[in-house]
Amino acid sequence: MELRPCGRRSNHQRVAVCPASGKWRSTVRSSANTTSRSRLPLVIAAAVVAAGCASHKVEIAQESISTQAPFSRTFQGSGDSVCWGVKRALLSQGYMLDRPNESEVMTGTRDFQPDPKLNISYHLQATCADNRDGSSIVFLTAQREDSRLQKMKQTTSVGVGPATLTMPSGSAQVLGTVRRETVKDPAFYDRFFSLVQSYVNQEQERAARERRPHDERHAEVRNDDAQSRNDR
């Protein structure tokens, strides 16, 4: 860079050395432009990340309420027979019912352990209601909870009052929840509702078999009455 004295000086004055003004200003402007251009990608990246977060929030809000939700199914049959089918479906798949005496609202839990340090729990809640038109509706919600074995430090406190001293005393293995969400897979609910339908069909067939002898007896009585009137 070219340097030159700034102004005149006397014998006892210090000399101030200044860069050539035109070239120095050009260098400063070039450096400022370079800095602005280097910051531009960072600004764009930040804007993209912010837009992505906002879009993700909108998707979650839209999924929370949907007309295409797979959580309900209508069955032909009375509330008693359909609710009994729901209970049999839960028990047949190994779900432990929290309130086994409840008939309209049933909750069940089943655990899986695919890995020695991982436990997966499925919590199901089923609600059935009679539509009073020969059909019943079943609502089902399933929640998956993943728990992983984690190491937790333990401490021991020694002393009294302000003179208490806390010291590490080892560690323990505990299960900590690492994931919890509502199951949204339509195939999961289709399998459960298909199982319920099979038990509802079995119940309807059983009821039909019980009605058949009764109907046959009534038919025989009517035939006997008709025969007696003809004999007269």
PDB file of C-alpha atoms in Angstrom:
ATOM      1  CA  MET A   1       0.000   0.000   0.000  1.00  0.00           C
ATOM      2  CA  GLU A   2       1.389   3.454  -0.877  1.00  0.00           C
ATOM      3  CA  LEU A   3       2.152   5.670   2.178  1.00  0.00           C
ATOM      4  CA  ARG A   4       2.678   9.442   2.166  1.00  0.00           C
ATOM      5  CA  PRO A   5       2.977  12.229   4.740  1.00  0.00           C
ATOM      6  CA  CYS A   6      -0.265  13.890   5.850  1.00  0.00           C
ATOM      7  CA  GLY A   7       0.179  17.668   5.472  1.00  0.00           C
ATOM      8  CA  ARG A   8       3.218  19.785   6.149  1.00  0.00           C
ATOM      9  CA  ARG A   9       5.473  19.539   9.183  1.00  0.00           C
ATOM     10  CA  SER A  10       7.967  21.652  11.051  1.00  0.00           C
ATOM     11  CA  ASN A  11      11.310  20.579  12.413  1.00  0.00           C
ATOM     12  CA  HIS A  12       9.784  19.579  15.779  1.00  0.00           C
ATOM     13  CA  GLN A  13       6.488  18.072  14.559  1.00  0.00           C
ATOM     14  CA  ARG A  14       5.796  14.419  14.138  1.00  0.00           C
ATOM     15  CA  VAL A  15       5.041  13.069  10.730  1.00  0.00           C
ATOM     16  CA  ALA A  16       1.691  11.336  10.276  1.00  0.00           C
ATOM     17  CA  VAL A  17       1.852   8.677   7.619  1.00  0.00           C
ATOM     18  CA  CYS A  18      -1.375   8.199   5.618  1.00  0.00           C
ATOM     19  CA  PRO A  19      -2.200   5.814   2.828  1.00  0.00           C
ATOM     20  CA  ALA A  20      -2.947   7.065  -0.622  1.00  0.00           C
ATOM     21  CA  SER A  21      -6.525   8.239  -0.196  1.00  0.00           C
ATOM     22  CA  GLY A  22      -8.115   6.961  -3.407  1.00  0.00           C
ATOM     23  CA  LYS A  23      -6.678   3.474  -3.267  1.00  0.00           C
ATOM     24  CA  TRP A  24      -7.371   3.140   0.480  1.00  0.00           C
ATOM     25  CA  ARG A  25     -11.038   4.043   0.082  1.00  0.00           C
ATOM     26  CA  SER A  26     -11.367   1.560  -2.754  1.00  0.00           C
ATOM     27  CA  THR A  27      -9.827  -1.180  -0.590  1.00  0.00           C
ATOM     28  CA  VAL A  28     -12.210  -0.415   2.312  1.00  0.00           C
ATOM     29  CA  ARG A  29     -15.272  -0.508   0.044  1.00  0.00           C
ATOM     30  CA  SER A  30     -14.112  -3.804  -1.491  1.00  0.00           C
ATOM     31  CA  SER A  31     -13.616  -5.335   1.977  1.00  0.00           C
ATOM     32  CA  ALA A  32     -17.086  -4.207   3.090  1.00  0.00           C
ATOM     33  CA  ASN A  33     -18.679  -5.686  -0.025  1.00  0.00           C
ATOM     34  CA  THR A  34     -16.850  -8.975   0.518  1.00  0.00           C
ATOM     35  CA  THR A  35     -18.079  -9.159   4.125  1.00  0.00           C
ATOM     36  CA  SER A  36     -21.675  -8.489   3.059  1.00  0.00           C
ATOM     37  CA  ARG A  37     -21.501 -11.190   0.401  1.00  0.00           C
ATOM     38  CA  SER A  38     -20.057 -13.713   2.900  1.00  0.00           C
ATOM     39  CA  ARG A  39     -22.924 -13.052   5.309  1.00  0.00           C
ATOM     40  CA  LEU A  40     -25.633 -13.449   2.658  1.00  0.00           C
ATOM     41  CA  PRO A  41     -25.608 -17.309   2.632  1.00  0.00           C
ATOM     42  CA  LEU A  42     -25.934 -17.322   6.431  1.00  0.00           C
ATOM     43  CA  VAL A  43     -28.955 -15.037   6.254  1.00  0.00           C
ATOM     44  CA  ILE A  44     -30.567 -17.205   3.572  1.00  0.00           C
ATOM     45  CA  ALA A  45     -29.880 -20.394   5.561  1.00  0.00           C
ATOM     46  CA  ALA A  46     -31.426 -18.887   8.693  1.00  0.00           C
ATOM     47  CA  ALA A  47     -34.522 -17.875   6.721  1.00  0.00           C
ATOM     48  CA  VAL A  48     -34.864 -21.393   5.279  1.00  0.00           C
ATOM     49  CA  VAL A  49     -34.579 -22.980   8.736  1.00  0.00           C
ATOM     50  CA  ALA A  50     -37.184 -20.607  10.167  1.00  0.00           C
ATOM     51  CA  ALA A  51     -39.552 -21.360   7.290  1.00  0.00           C
ATOM     52  CA  GLY A  52     -39.048 -25.109   7.775  1.00  0.00           C
ATOM     53  CA  CYS A  53     -39.870 -24.885  11.485  1.00  0.00           C
ATOM     54  CA  ALA A  54     -43.023 -22.911  10.755  1.00  0.00           C
ATOM     55  CA  SER A  55     -44.080 -25.453   8.095  1.00  0.00           C
ATOM     56  CA  HIS A  56     -43.490 -28.337  10.524  1.00  0.00           C
ATOM     57  CA  LYS A  57     -45.688 -26.671  13.147  1.00  0.00           C
ATOM     58  CA  VAL A  58     -48.467 -26.223  10.576  1.00  0.00           C
ATOM     59  CA  GLU A  59     -48.264 -29.910   9.565  1.00  0.00           C
ATOM     60  CA  ILE A  60     -48.561 -31.050  13.187  1.00  0.00           C
ATOM     61  CA  ALA A  61     -51.542 -28.753  13.755  1.00  0.00           C
ATOM     62  CA  GLN A  62     -53.271 -30.089  10.641  1.00  0.00           C
ATOM     63  CA  GLU A  63     -52.630 -33.722  11.634  1.00  0.00           C
ATOM     64  CA  SER A  64     -54.104 -33.176  15.099  1.00  0.00           C
ATOM     65  CA  ILE A  65     -57.606 -32.780  13.615  1.00  0.00           C
ATOM     66  CA  SER A  66     -58.483 -34.617  10.393  1.00  0.00           C
ATOM     67  CA  THR A  67     -61.629 -36.026   8.799  1.00  0.00           C
ATOM     68  CA  GLN A  68     -59.525 -38.960   7.546  1.00  0.00           C
ATOM     69  CA  ALA A  69     -58.440 -40.081  11.018  1.00  0.00           C
ATOM     70  CA  PRO A  70     -58.411 -43.921  11.394  1.00  0.00           C
ATOM     71  CA  PHE A  71     -59.522 -43.986  15.022  1.00  0.00           C
ATOM     72  CA  SER A  72     -63.161 -45.110  14.666  1.00  0.00           C
ATOM     73  CA  ARG A  73     -65.258 -47.770  12.943  1.00  0.00           C
ATOM     74  CA  THR A  74     -69.001 -48.505  12.775  1.00  0.00           C
ATOM     75  CA  PHE A  75     -70.268 -52.082  13.209  1.00  0.00           C
ATOM     76  CA  GLN A  76     -73.664 -53.626  12.652  1.00  0.00           C
ATOM     77  CA  GLY A  77     -74.909 -54.891  15.982  1.00  0.00           C
ATOM     78  CA  SER A  78     -76.035 -53.801  19.403  1.00  0.00           C
ATOM     79  CA  GLY A  79     -73.743 -51.991  21.795  1.00  0.00           C
ATOM     80  CA  ASP A  80     -73.510 -55.020  24.078  1.00  0.00           C
ATOM     81  CA  SER A  81     -72.353 -57.410  21.365  1.00  0.00           C
ATOM     82  CA  VAL A  82     -69.903 -54.935  19.828  1.00  0.00           C
ATOM     83  CA  CYS A  83     -68.394 -53.949  23.195  1.00  0.00           C
ATOM     84  CA  TRP A  84     -68.015 -57.617  24.048  1.00  0.00           C
ATOM     85  CA  GLY A  85     -66.195 -58.075  20.732  1.00  0.00           C
ATOM     86  CA  VAL A  86     -63.836 -55.210  21.577  1.00  0.00           C
ATOM     87  CA  LYS A  87     -63.028 -56.735  24.958  1.00  0.00           C
ATOM     88  CA  ARG A  88     -62.373 -60.154  23.450  1.00  0.00           C
ATOM     89  CA  ALA A  89     -60.112 -58.575  20.809  1.00  0.00           C
ATOM     90  CA  LEU A  90     -57.991 -56.845  23.460  1.00  0.00           C
ATOM     91  CA  LEU A  91     -57.696 -59.936  25.631  1.00  0.00           C
ATOM     92  CA  SER A  92     -56.911 -62.213  22.688  1.00  0.00           C
ATOM     93  CA  GLN A  93     -53.840 -60.097  21.829  1.00  0.00           C
ATOM     94  CA  GLY A  94     -52.350 -60.159  25.321  1.00  0.00           C
ATOM     95  CA  TYR A  95     -53.398 -56.684  26.482  1.00  0.00           C
ATOM     96  CA  MET A  96     -53.826 -56.381  30.237  1.00  0.00           C
ATOM     97  CA  LEU A  97     -57.031 -54.470  30.994  1.00  0.00           C
ATOM     98  CA  ASP A  98     -56.728 -51.753  33.629  1.00  0.00           C
ATOM     99  CA  ARG A  99     -60.470 -51.838  34.442  1.00  0.00           C
ATOM    100  CA  PRO A 100     -61.732 -55.293  33.387  1.00  0.00           C
ATOM    101  CA  ASN A 101     -65.239 -54.669  34.724  1.00  0.00           C
ATOM    102  CA  GLU A 102     -65.813 -51.649  32.494  1.00  0.00           C
ATOM    103  CA  SER A 103     -67.933 -52.424  29.439  1.00  0.00           C
ATOM    104  CA  GLU A 104     -67.972 -49.158  27.474  1.00  0.00           C
ATOM    105  CA  VAL A 105     -64.472 -47.747  28.072  1.00  0.00           C
ATOM    106  CA  MET A 106     -61.594 -50.226  28.102  1.00  0.00           C
ATOM    107  CA  THR A 107     -57.863 -49.575  28.437  1.00  0.00           C
ATOM    108  CA  GLY A 108     -55.145 -52.158  27.957  1.00  0.00           C
ATOM    109  CA  THR A 109     -51.346 -52.328  27.915  1.00  0.00           C
ATOM    110  CA  ARG A 110     -48.911 -54.682  26.241  1.00  0.00           C
ATOM    111  CA  ASP A 111     -45.100 -54.620  26.524  1.00  0.00           C
ATOM    112  CA  PHE A 112     -42.423 -55.657  24.046  1.00  0.00           C
ATOM    113  CA  GLN A 113     -38.658 -55.916  24.577  1.00  0.00           C
ATOM    114  CA  PRO A 114     -36.899 -56.178  21.207  1.00  0.00           C
ATOM    115  CA  ASP A 115     -33.594 -55.234  22.821  1.00  0.00           C
ATOM    116  CA  PRO A 116     -32.249 -55.898  26.352  1.00  0.00           C
ATOM    117  CA  LYS A 117     -32.009 -52.142  26.941  1.00  0.00           C
ATOM    118  CA  LEU A 118     -35.223 -51.123  25.151  1.00  0.00           C
ATOM    119  CA  ASN A 119     -38.824 -51.582  26.275  1.00  0.00           C
ATOM    120  CA  ILE A 120     -41.786 -50.701  24.015  1.00  0.00           C
ATOM    121  CA  SER A 121     -45.272 -50.324  25.498  1.00  0.00           C
ATOM    122  CA  TYR A 122     -48.553 -50.020  23.614  1.00  0.00           C
ATOM    123  CA  HIS A 123     -51.423 -48.421  25.514  1.00  0.00           C
ATOM    124  CA  LEU A 124     -54.870 -48.863  23.942  1.00  0.00           C
ATOM    125  CA  GLN A 125     -58.112 -47.169  24.930  1.00  0.00           C
ATOM    126  CA  ALA A 126     -61.331 -48.328  23.293  1.00  0.00           C
ATOM    127  CA  THR A 127     -64.753 -46.722  23.694  1.00  0.00           C
ATOM    128  CA  CYS A 128     -67.914 -48.215  22.208  1.00  0.00           C
ATOM    129  CA  ALA A 129     -71.391 -46.710  21.974  1.00  0.00           C
ATOM    130  CA  ASP A 130     -74.743 -47.927  20.679  1.00  0.00           C
ATOM    131  CA  ASN A 131     -76.066 -45.745  17.838  1.00  0.00           C
ATOM    132  CA  ARG A 132     -79.626 -46.924  18.611  1.00  0.00           C
ATOM    133  CA  ASP A 133     -80.256 -47.725  14.961  1.00  0.00           C
ATOM    134  CA  GLY A 134     -78.983 -51.310  14.888  1.00  0.00           C
ATOM    135  CA  SER A 135     -75.336 -50.246  14.706  1.00  0.00           C
ATOM    136  CA  SER A 136     -72.582 -49.313  17.156  1.00  0.00           C
ATOM    137  CA  ILE A 137     -69.433 -47.217  16.858  1.00  0.00           C
ATOM    138  CA  VAL A 138     -66.020 -48.002  18.335  1.00  0.00           C
ATOM    139  CA  PHE A 139     -63.331 -45.398  19.007  1.00  0.00           C
ATOM    140  CA  LEU A 140     -59.772 -46.627  19.477  1.00  0.00           C
ATOM    141  CA  THR A 141     -56.632 -44.706  20.428  1.00  0.00           C
ATOM    142  CA  ALA A 142     -53.207 -46.358  20.633  1.00  0.00           C
ATOM    143  CA  GLN A 143     -50.132 -44.794  22.166  1.00  0.00           C
ATOM    144  CA  ARG A 144     -46.585 -46.087  21.799  1.00  0.00           C
ATOM    145  CA  GLU A 145     -44.010 -45.420  24.501  1.00  0.00           C
ATOM    146  CA  ASP A 146     -40.316 -46.305  24.161  1.00  0.00           C
ATOM    147  CA  SER A 147     -38.202 -46.566  27.307  1.00  0.00           C
ATOM    148  CA  ARG A 148     -34.461 -47.171  27.295  1.00  0.00           C
ATOM    149  CA  LEU A 149     -32.204 -48.372  30.096  1.00  0.00           C
ATOM    150  CA  GLN A 150     -30.064 -45.439  31.216  1.00  0.00           C
ATOM    151  CA  LYS A 151     -27.367 -44.933  33.826  1.00  0.00           C
ATOM    152  CA  MET A 152     -28.300 -42.491  36.594  1.00  0.00           C
ATOM    153  CA  LYS A 153     -25.767 -41.139  39.063  1.00  0.00           C
ATOM    154  CA  GLN A 154     -26.595 -41.452  42.753  1.00  0.00           C
ATOM    155  CA  THR A 155     -25.456 -39.151  45.539  1.00  0.00           C
ATOM    156  CA  THR A 156     -25.337 -39.292  49.321  1.00  0.00           C
ATOM    157  CA  SER A 157     -25.676 -36.304  51.657  1.00  0.00           C
ATOM    158  CA  VAL A 158     -23.609 -36.237  54.841  1.00  0.00           C
ATOM    159  CA  GLY A 159     -23.864 -33.631  57.603  1.00  0.00           C
ATOM    160  CA  VAL A 160     -26.454 -31.435  59.273  1.00  0.00           C
ATOM    161  CA  GLY A 161     -27.910 -28.123  58.127  1.00  0.00           C
ATOM    162  CA  PRO A 162     -25.567 -25.795  56.226  1.00  0.00           C
ATOM    163  CA  ALA A 163     -22.661 -28.172  56.819  1.00  0.00           C
ATOM    164  CA  THR A 164     -24.208 -30.828  54.572  1.00  0.00           C
ATOM    165  CA  LEU A 165     -21.848 -32.381  52.054  1.00  0.00           C
ATOM    166  CA  THR A 166     -23.090 -34.200  48.955  1.00  0.00           C
ATOM    167  CA  MET A 167     -20.889 -36.959  47.587  1.00  0.00           C
ATOM    168  CA  PRO A 168     -21.326 -39.370  44.674  1.00  0.00           C
ATOM    169  CA  SER A 169     -22.252 -42.868  45.787  1.00  0.00           C
ATOM    170  CA  GLY A 170     -22.349 -44.778  42.533  1.00  0.00           C
ATOM    171  CA  SER A 171     -24.886 -45.226  39.743  1.00  0.00           C
ATOM    172  CA  ALA A 172     -28.024 -47.236  38.960  1.00  0.00           C
ATOM    173  CA  GLN A 173     -29.708 -48.496  35.801  1.00  0.00           C
ATOM    174  CA  VAL A 174     -33.203 -47.053  35.328  1.00  0.00           C
ATOM    175  CA  LEU A 175     -35.744 -47.009  32.488  1.00  0.00           C
ATOM    176  CA  GLY A 176     -36.205 -43.554  31.031  1.00  0.00           C
ATOM    177  CA  THR A 177     -38.841 -42.617  28.452  1.00  0.00           C
ATOM    178  CA  VAL A 178     -37.212 -41.550  25.194  1.00  0.00           C
ATOM    179  CA  ARG A 179     -40.269 -41.462  22.919  1.00  0.00           C
ATOM    180  CA  ARG A 180     -44.039 -41.190  23.290  1.00  0.00           C
ATOM    181  CA  GLU A 181     -46.549 -40.647  20.495  1.00  0.00           C
ATOM    182  CA  THR A 182     -50.017 -41.606  19.269  1.00  0.00           C
ATOM    183  CA  VAL A 183     -50.025 -44.385  16.681  1.00  0.00           C
ATOM    184  CA  LYS A 184     -51.365 -43.013  13.382  1.00  0.00           C
ATOM    185  CA  ASP A 185     -50.784 -46.012  11.102  1.00  0.00           C
ATOM    186  CA  PRO A 186     -54.178 -46.887   9.504  1.00  0.00           C
ATOM    187  CA  ALA A 187     -53.071 -50.511   9.016  1.00  0.00           C
ATOM    188  CA  PHE A 188     -52.698 -50.915  12.802  1.00  0.00           C
ATOM    189  CA  TYR A 189     -56.297 -49.853  13.391  1.00  0.00           C
ATOM    190  CA  ASP A 190     -57.574 -51.889  10.437  1.00  0.00           C
ATOM    191  CA  ARG A 191     -56.116 -55.054  11.975  1.00  0.00           C
ATOM    192  CA  PHE A 192     -57.751 -54.366  15.311  1.00  0.00           C
ATOM    193  CA  PHE A 193     -61.154 -53.487  13.839  1.00  0.00           C
ATOM    194  CA  SER A 194     -61.041 -56.605  11.623  1.00  0.00           C
ATOM    195  CA  LEU A 195     -60.466 -58.685  14.734  1.00  0.00           C
ATOM    196  CA  VAL A 196     -63.394 -56.971  16.456  1.00  0.00           C
ATOM    197  CA  GLN A 197     -65.579 -57.687  13.412  1.00  0.00           C
ATOM    198  CA  SER A 198     -64.746 -61.390  13.574  1.00  0.00           C
ATOM    199  CA  TYR A 199     -65.858 -61.554  17.217  1.00  0.00           C
ATOM    200  CA  VAL A 200     -69.015 -59.566  16.451  1.00  0.00           C
ATOM    201  CA  ASN A 201     -69.841 -62.060  13.688  1.00  0.00           C
ATOM    202  CA  GLN A 202     -69.310 -64.957  16.083  1.00  0.00           C
ATOM    203  CA  GLU A 203     -71.637 -63.367  18.625  1.00  0.00           C
ATOM    204  CA  GLN A 204     -74.318 -62.747  16.011  1.00  0.00           C
ATOM    205  CA  GLU A 205     -74.088 -66.361  14.794  1.00  0.00           C
ATOM    206  CA  ARG A 206     -74.411 -67.629  18.353  1.00  0.00           C
ATOM    207  CA  ALA A 207     -77.473 -65.452  18.945  1.00  0.00           C
ATOM    208  CA  ALA A 208     -78.998 -66.710  15.681  1.00  0.00           C
ATOM    209  CA  ARG A 209     -78.494 -70.331  16.738  1.00  0.00           C
ATOM    210  CA  GLU A 210     -80.167 -69.652  20.065  1.00  0.00           C
ATOM    211  CA  ARG A 211     -83.146 -68.035  18.356  1.00  0.00           C
ATOM    212  CA  ARG A 212     -83.599 -70.849  15.833  1.00  0.00           C
ATOM    213  CA  PRO A 213     -85.102 -73.497  18.186  1.00  0.00           C
ATOM    214  CA  HIS A 214     -87.388 -70.864  19.675  1.00  0.00           C
ATOM    215  CA  ASP A 215     -88.610 -69.811  16.223  1.00  0.00           C
ATOM    216  CA  GLU A 216     -89.049 -73.447  15.193  1.00  0.00           C
ATOM    217  CA  ARG A 217     -91.174 -74.155  18.270  1.00  0.00           C
ATOM    218  CA  HIS A 218     -93.358 -71.158  17.503  1.00  0.00           C
ATOM    219  CA  ALA A 219     -93.692 -72.335  13.914  1.00  0.00           C
ATOM    220  CA  GLU A 220     -94.785 -75.806  15.103  1.00  0.00           C
ATOM    221  CA  VAL A 221     -97.384 -74.285  17.449  1.00  0.00           C
ATOM    222  CA  ARG A 222     -98.791 -72.164  14.641  1.00  0.00           C
ATOM    223  CA  ASN A 223     -98.987 -75.202  12.371  1.00  0.00           C
ATOM    224  CA  ASP A 224    -100.802 -77.206  15.056  1.00  0.00           C
ATOM    225  CA  ASP A 225    -103.330 -74.403  15.562  1.00  0.00           C
ATOM    226  CA  ALA A 226    -103.962 -74.164  11.859  1.00  0.00           C
ATOM    227  CA  GLN A 227    -104.453 -77.952  11.616  1.00  0.00           C
ATOM    228  CA  SER A 228    -106.924 -77.911  14.498  1.00  0.00           C
ATOM    229  CA  ARG A 229    -109.017 -75.217  12.854  1.00  0.00           C
ATOM    230  CA  ASN A 230    -109.075 -77.201   9.647  1.00  0.00           C
ATOM    231  CA  ASP A 231    -110.226 -80.335  11.450  1.00  0.00           C
ATOM    232  CA  ARG A 232    -113.180 -78.453  12.878  1.00  0.00           C
TER     233      ARG A 232
END
